[in-house]
Amino acid sequence: MSKHSLTRRQFIHLGTGAVAATAATKVTLLEPHLLSAGARPVPPSDTIRIAGIGNGVRGCELLEASTKVPGVECVAVCDLYTSRHIAAREALNKDVPGTRNYREILDRKDIDAVIIAVTDHQHRHIFEDACAAGKDVYCEKPMSHTVEEGFSMMEAAQKNNRIVQIGSQRVSSILYAKAKEIYDSGKLGQVTAIEAYWDRNSPSGAWVYPIPPDASEQTIDWNTFLGSAPKRPFDPVRFFRWRCFTDYGEGLGGDLFVHLISGIHFITGTNSIAERAQSTGGLYHFKDGREFPDLIETFYDYPNFRVVLRCNLNNDGGEFIGFYGTQGTMIIKDSTLTYTPQDTTPKPEDYSVKGWPKTAREEYWKKWEEEHPKPGPHETKLAGEGESYATPHGYNDTVDHQANFFNAVRTRKAVTENEVFGNNAAIGCHLANFAYFNKSIAAWDAKAKKIVKG
């Protein structure tokens, strides 16, 4: 990986994440990956033909990102809201057929893979039908709407030998790859505490999206949208702000916790489920009929460390993950990464011996000096040395995540964020919500594959 060094002043102008670099004097600008699928250009015969199922905000972002990956062509789109077919074509900058019926997509033999970006409660049946139809699947996070659905989706992917990637794009970020490199190097020492938050402070950040003027039962297939959810009269608020409601989404857990959990799992190499979780929070500001809190904090117990997550929709704190080890601290803040070593140089005790007689103190210090000779000039470790990294302006980890998926579709090599990884991260969201709504500890029963009160 080639690197470009920045001065401290240049780094500060890169963005808000630069505040993490207070202990560093040099910042390295990471270079993006080459997005080609291999060493040679992709021949037309190897072009991957895809379709987008779900063309809302995220669906259009994913379609646009796919256009930046060589050897990929979108040939169809699907959404229950007809106007989104137009939005999808605009994201692709090309004319493709649109449909409300995803099965028309799956019936096409010329489509290799699908991007599923529908509401969470629609994931399972589209995912499983796509796997049965022989399509590889990119599925937006969180993978599942319930614990039971996640294991069913895993089984479908493995039974049909499908390439699956779940859409928490930080797993493919060059910044997170550098964080994993530092973590794996052992420079942090023993990491026992991890803290993360993702805070926003705007109506849009709280999913209070405007309702399009043409939204109606004529432009939206409302009954299909409801699917397995309880039947109710047409309500555009529920259609466009679905993350607010338990029938269709997982609130902050499914929107933001899953990114933080996926990033932590990737960096630490922990592809497993937390043993238990405790949540607190509440609905303080956005009292608009939603069922999820606008502030939630969750404590997770993993075998070797503890994790504290927070999402707050009432203050714009940005995105943060901190790893606290016996030898160093590593902070990811928005688009920057900083590693700061702890000063672990041996030192004689000073505080507690103040209660000793002077002669005893001096004897202790003299003996300590004899047992700890000063290191030579080449052996001295600089306690203030640190490392800081940043992504270049305009870097988009979603494009990298798409590229990793399409390369796997072509080569049949496994991806990191497969159905197992995605399911483990989704269960972390379910643990948080279970603990919050039940006002109890949520314990993971691995044998029964379910969440129980702890």
JSON list of N, CA, C and O in Angstrom, two decimals, residues 396-414:
[
{"chain": "A", "resi": 396, "resn": "ASN", "atom": "N", "xyz": [-15.20, 6.26, -0.71]},
{"chain": "A", "resi": 396, "resn": "ASN", "atom": "CA", "xyz": [-16.51, 5.66, -0.48]},
{"chain": "A", "resi": 396, "resn": "ASN", "atom": "C", "xyz": [-16.34, 4.17, -0.23]},
{"chain": "A", "resi": 396, "resn": "ASN", "atom": "O", "xyz": [-16.08, 3.39, -1.15]},
{"chain": "A", "resi": 397, "resn": "ASP", "atom": "N", "xyz": [-16.48, 3.76, 1.05]},
{"chain": "A", "resi": 397, "resn": "ASP", "atom": "CA", "xyz": [-16.29, 2.34, 1.36]},
{"chain": "A", "resi": 397, "resn": "ASP", "atom": "C", "xyz": [-17.42, 1.47, 0.82]},
{"chain": "A", "resi": 397, "resn": "ASP", "atom": "O", "xyz": [-17.28, 0.25, 0.70]},
{"chain": "A", "resi": 398, "resn": "THR", "atom": "N", "xyz": [-18.56, 2.07, 0.47]},
{"chain": "A", "resi": 398, "resn": "THR", "atom": "CA", "xyz": [-19.64, 1.30, -0.15]},
{"chain": "A", "resi": 398, "resn": "THR", "atom": "C", "xyz": [-19.20, 0.74, -1.50]},
{"chain": "A", "resi": 398, "resn": "THR", "atom": "O", "xyz": [-19.53, -0.40, -1.85]},
{"chain": "A", "resi": 399, "resn": "VAL", "atom": "N", "xyz": [-18.44, 1.51, -2.25]},
{"chain": "A", "resi": 399, "resn": "VAL", "atom": "CA", "xyz": [-17.93, 1.03, -3.53]},
{"chain": "A", "resi": 399, "resn": "VAL", "atom": "C", "xyz": [-16.98, -0.15, -3.32]},
{"chain": "A", "resi": 399, "resn": "VAL", "atom": "O", "xyz": [-17.04, -1.16, -4.02]},
{"chain": "A", "resi": 400, "resn": "ASP", "atom": "N", "xyz": [-16.10, -0.04, -2.32]},
{"chain": "A", "resi": 400, "resn": "ASP", "atom": "CA", "xyz": [-15.21, -1.15, -2.01]},
{"chain": "A", "resi": 400, "resn": "ASP", "atom": "C", "xyz": [-15.99, -2.40, -1.60]},
{"chain": "A", "resi": 400, "resn": "ASP", "atom": "O", "xyz": [-15.63, -3.53, -1.94]},
{"chain": "A", "resi": 401, "resn": "HIS", "atom": "N", "xyz": [-17.05, -2.19, -0.82]},
{"chain": "A", "resi": 401, "resn": "HIS", "atom": "CA", "xyz": [-17.86, -3.32, -0.35]},
{"chain": "A", "resi": 401, "resn": "HIS", "atom": "C", "xyz": [-18.55, -3.99, -1.54]},
{"chain": "A", "resi": 401, "resn": "HIS", "atom": "O", "xyz": [-18.62, -5.23, -1.61]},
{"chain": "A", "resi": 402, "resn": "GLN", "atom": "N", "xyz": [-19.06, -3.19, -2.46]},
{"chain": "A", "resi": 402, "resn": "GLN", "atom": "CA", "xyz": [-19.66, -3.73, -3.67]},
{"chain": "A", "resi": 402, "resn": "GLN", "atom": "C", "xyz": [-18.62, -4.51, -4.48]},
{"chain": "A", "resi": 402, "resn": "GLN", "atom": "O", "xyz": [-18.88, -5.61, -4.97]},
{"chain": "A", "resi": 403, "resn": "ALA", "atom": "N", "xyz": [-17.43, -3.94, -4.62]},
{"chain": "A", "resi": 403, "resn": "ALA", "atom": "CA", "xyz": [-16.37, -4.59, -5.39]},
{"chain": "A", "resi": 403, "resn": "ALA", "atom": "C", "xyz": [-16.01, -5.94, -4.79]},
{"chain": "A", "resi": 403, "resn": "ALA", "atom": "O", "xyz": [-15.82, -6.93, -5.51]},
{"chain": "A", "resi": 404, "resn": "ASN", "atom": "N", "xyz": [-15.93, -6.00, -3.46]},
{"chain": "A", "resi": 404, "resn": "ASN", "atom": "CA", "xyz": [-15.61, -7.28, -2.80]},
{"chain": "A", "resi": 404, "resn": "ASN", "atom": "C", "xyz": [-16.67, -8.33, -3.09]},
{"chain": "A", "resi": 404, "resn": "ASN", "atom": "O", "xyz": [-16.36, -9.51, -3.32]},
{"chain": "A", "resi": 405, "resn": "PHE", "atom": "N", "xyz": [-17.93, -7.90, -3.09]},
{"chain": "A", "resi": 405, "resn": "PHE", "atom": "CA", "xyz": [-19.01, -8.85, -3.39]},
{"chain": "A", "resi": 405, "resn": "PHE", "atom": "C", "xyz": [-18.93, -9.34, -4.83]},
{"chain": "A", "resi": 405, "resn": "PHE", "atom": "O", "xyz": [-18.97, -10.55, -5.08]},
{"chain": "A", "resi": 406, "resn": "PHE", "atom": "N", "xyz": [-18.81, -8.43, -5.76]},
{"chain": "A", "resi": 406, "resn": "PHE", "atom": "CA", "xyz": [-18.81, -8.84, -7.17]},
{"chain": "A", "resi": 406, "resn": "PHE", "atom": "C", "xyz": [-17.58, -9.67, -7.52]},
{"chain": "A", "resi": 406, "resn": "PHE", "atom": "O", "xyz": [-17.65, -10.59, -8.34]},
{"chain": "A", "resi": 407, "resn": "ASN", "atom": "N", "xyz": [-16.44, -9.36, -6.91]},
{"chain": "A", "resi": 407, "resn": "ASN", "atom": "CA", "xyz": [-15.25, -10.19, -7.12]},
{"chain": "A", "resi": 407, "resn": "ASN", "atom": "C", "xyz": [-15.47, -11.61, -6.61]},
{"chain": "A", "resi": 407, "resn": "ASN", "atom": "O", "xyz": [-15.03, -12.59, -7.22]},
{"chain": "A", "resi": 408, "resn": "ALA", "atom": "N", "xyz": [-16.18, -11.72, -5.48]},
{"chain": "A", "resi": 408, "resn": "ALA", "atom": "CA", "xyz": [-16.48, -13.04, -4.94]},
{"chain": "A", "resi": 408, "resn": "ALA", "atom": "C", "xyz": [-17.46, -13.79, -5.83]},
{"chain": "A", "resi": 408, "resn": "ALA", "atom": "O", "xyz": [-17.36, -15.00, -6.02]},
{"chain": "A", "resi": 409, "resn": "VAL", "atom": "N", "xyz": [-18.44, -13.07, -6.38]},
{"chain": "A", "resi": 409, "resn": "VAL", "atom": "CA", "xyz": [-19.38, -13.70, -7.32]},
{"chain": "A", "resi": 409, "resn": "VAL", "atom": "C", "xyz": [-18.62, -14.28, -8.50]},
{"chain": "A", "resi": 409, "resn": "VAL", "atom": "O", "xyz": [-18.90, -15.40, -8.97]},
{"chain": "A", "resi": 410, "resn": "ARG", "atom": "N", "xyz": [-17.64, -13.55, -8.98]},
{"chain": "A", "resi": 410, "resn": "ARG", "atom": "CA", "xyz": [-16.88, -13.99, -10.16]},
{"chain": "A", "resi": 410, "resn": "ARG", "atom": "C", "xyz": [-15.92, -15.13, -9.82]},
{"chain": "A", "resi": 410, "resn": "ARG", "atom": "O", "xyz": [-15.77, -16.09, -10.58]},
{"chain": "A", "resi": 411, "resn": "THR", "atom": "N", "xyz": [-15.24, -15.05, -8.68]},
{"chain": "A", "resi": 411, "resn": "THR", "atom": "CA", "xyz": [-14.21, -16.03, -8.34]},
{"chain": "A", "resi": 411, "resn": "THR", "atom": "C", "xyz": [-14.71, -17.18, -7.47]},
{"chain": "A", "resi": 411, "resn": "THR", "atom": "O", "xyz": [-14.02, -18.19, -7.33]},
{"chain": "A", "resi": 412, "resn": "ARG", "atom": "N", "xyz": [-15.90, -17.01, -6.87]},
{"chain": "A", "resi": 412, "resn": "ARG", "atom": "CA", "xyz": [-16.48, -17.96, -5.91]},
{"chain": "A", "resi": 412, "resn": "ARG", "atom": "C", "xyz": [-15.65, -18.08, -4.64]},
{"chain": "A", "resi": 412, "resn": "ARG", "atom": "O", "xyz": [-15.77, -19.06, -3.90]},
{"chain": "A", "resi": 413, "resn": "LYS", "atom": "N", "xyz": [-14.84, -17.09, -4.35]},
{"chain": "A", "resi": 413, "resn": "LYS", "atom": "CA", "xyz": [-14.10, -17.05, -3.10]},
{"chain": "A", "resi": 413, "resn": "LYS", "atom": "C", "xyz": [-14.96, -16.38, -2.03]},
{"chain": "A", "resi": 413, "resn": "LYS", "atom": "O", "xyz": [-15.71, -15.46, -2.31]},
{"chain": "A", "resi": 414, "resn": "ALA", "atom": "N", "xyz": [-14.80, -16.82, -0.80]},
{"chain": "A", "resi": 414, "resn": "ALA", "atom": "CA", "xyz": [-15.65, -16.35, 0.30]},
{"chain": "A", "resi": 414, "resn": "ALA", "atom": "C", "xyz": [-15.41, -14.87, 0.60]},
{"chain": "A", "resi": 414, "resn": "ALA", "atom": "O", "xyz": [-14.29, -14.35, 0.41]}
]
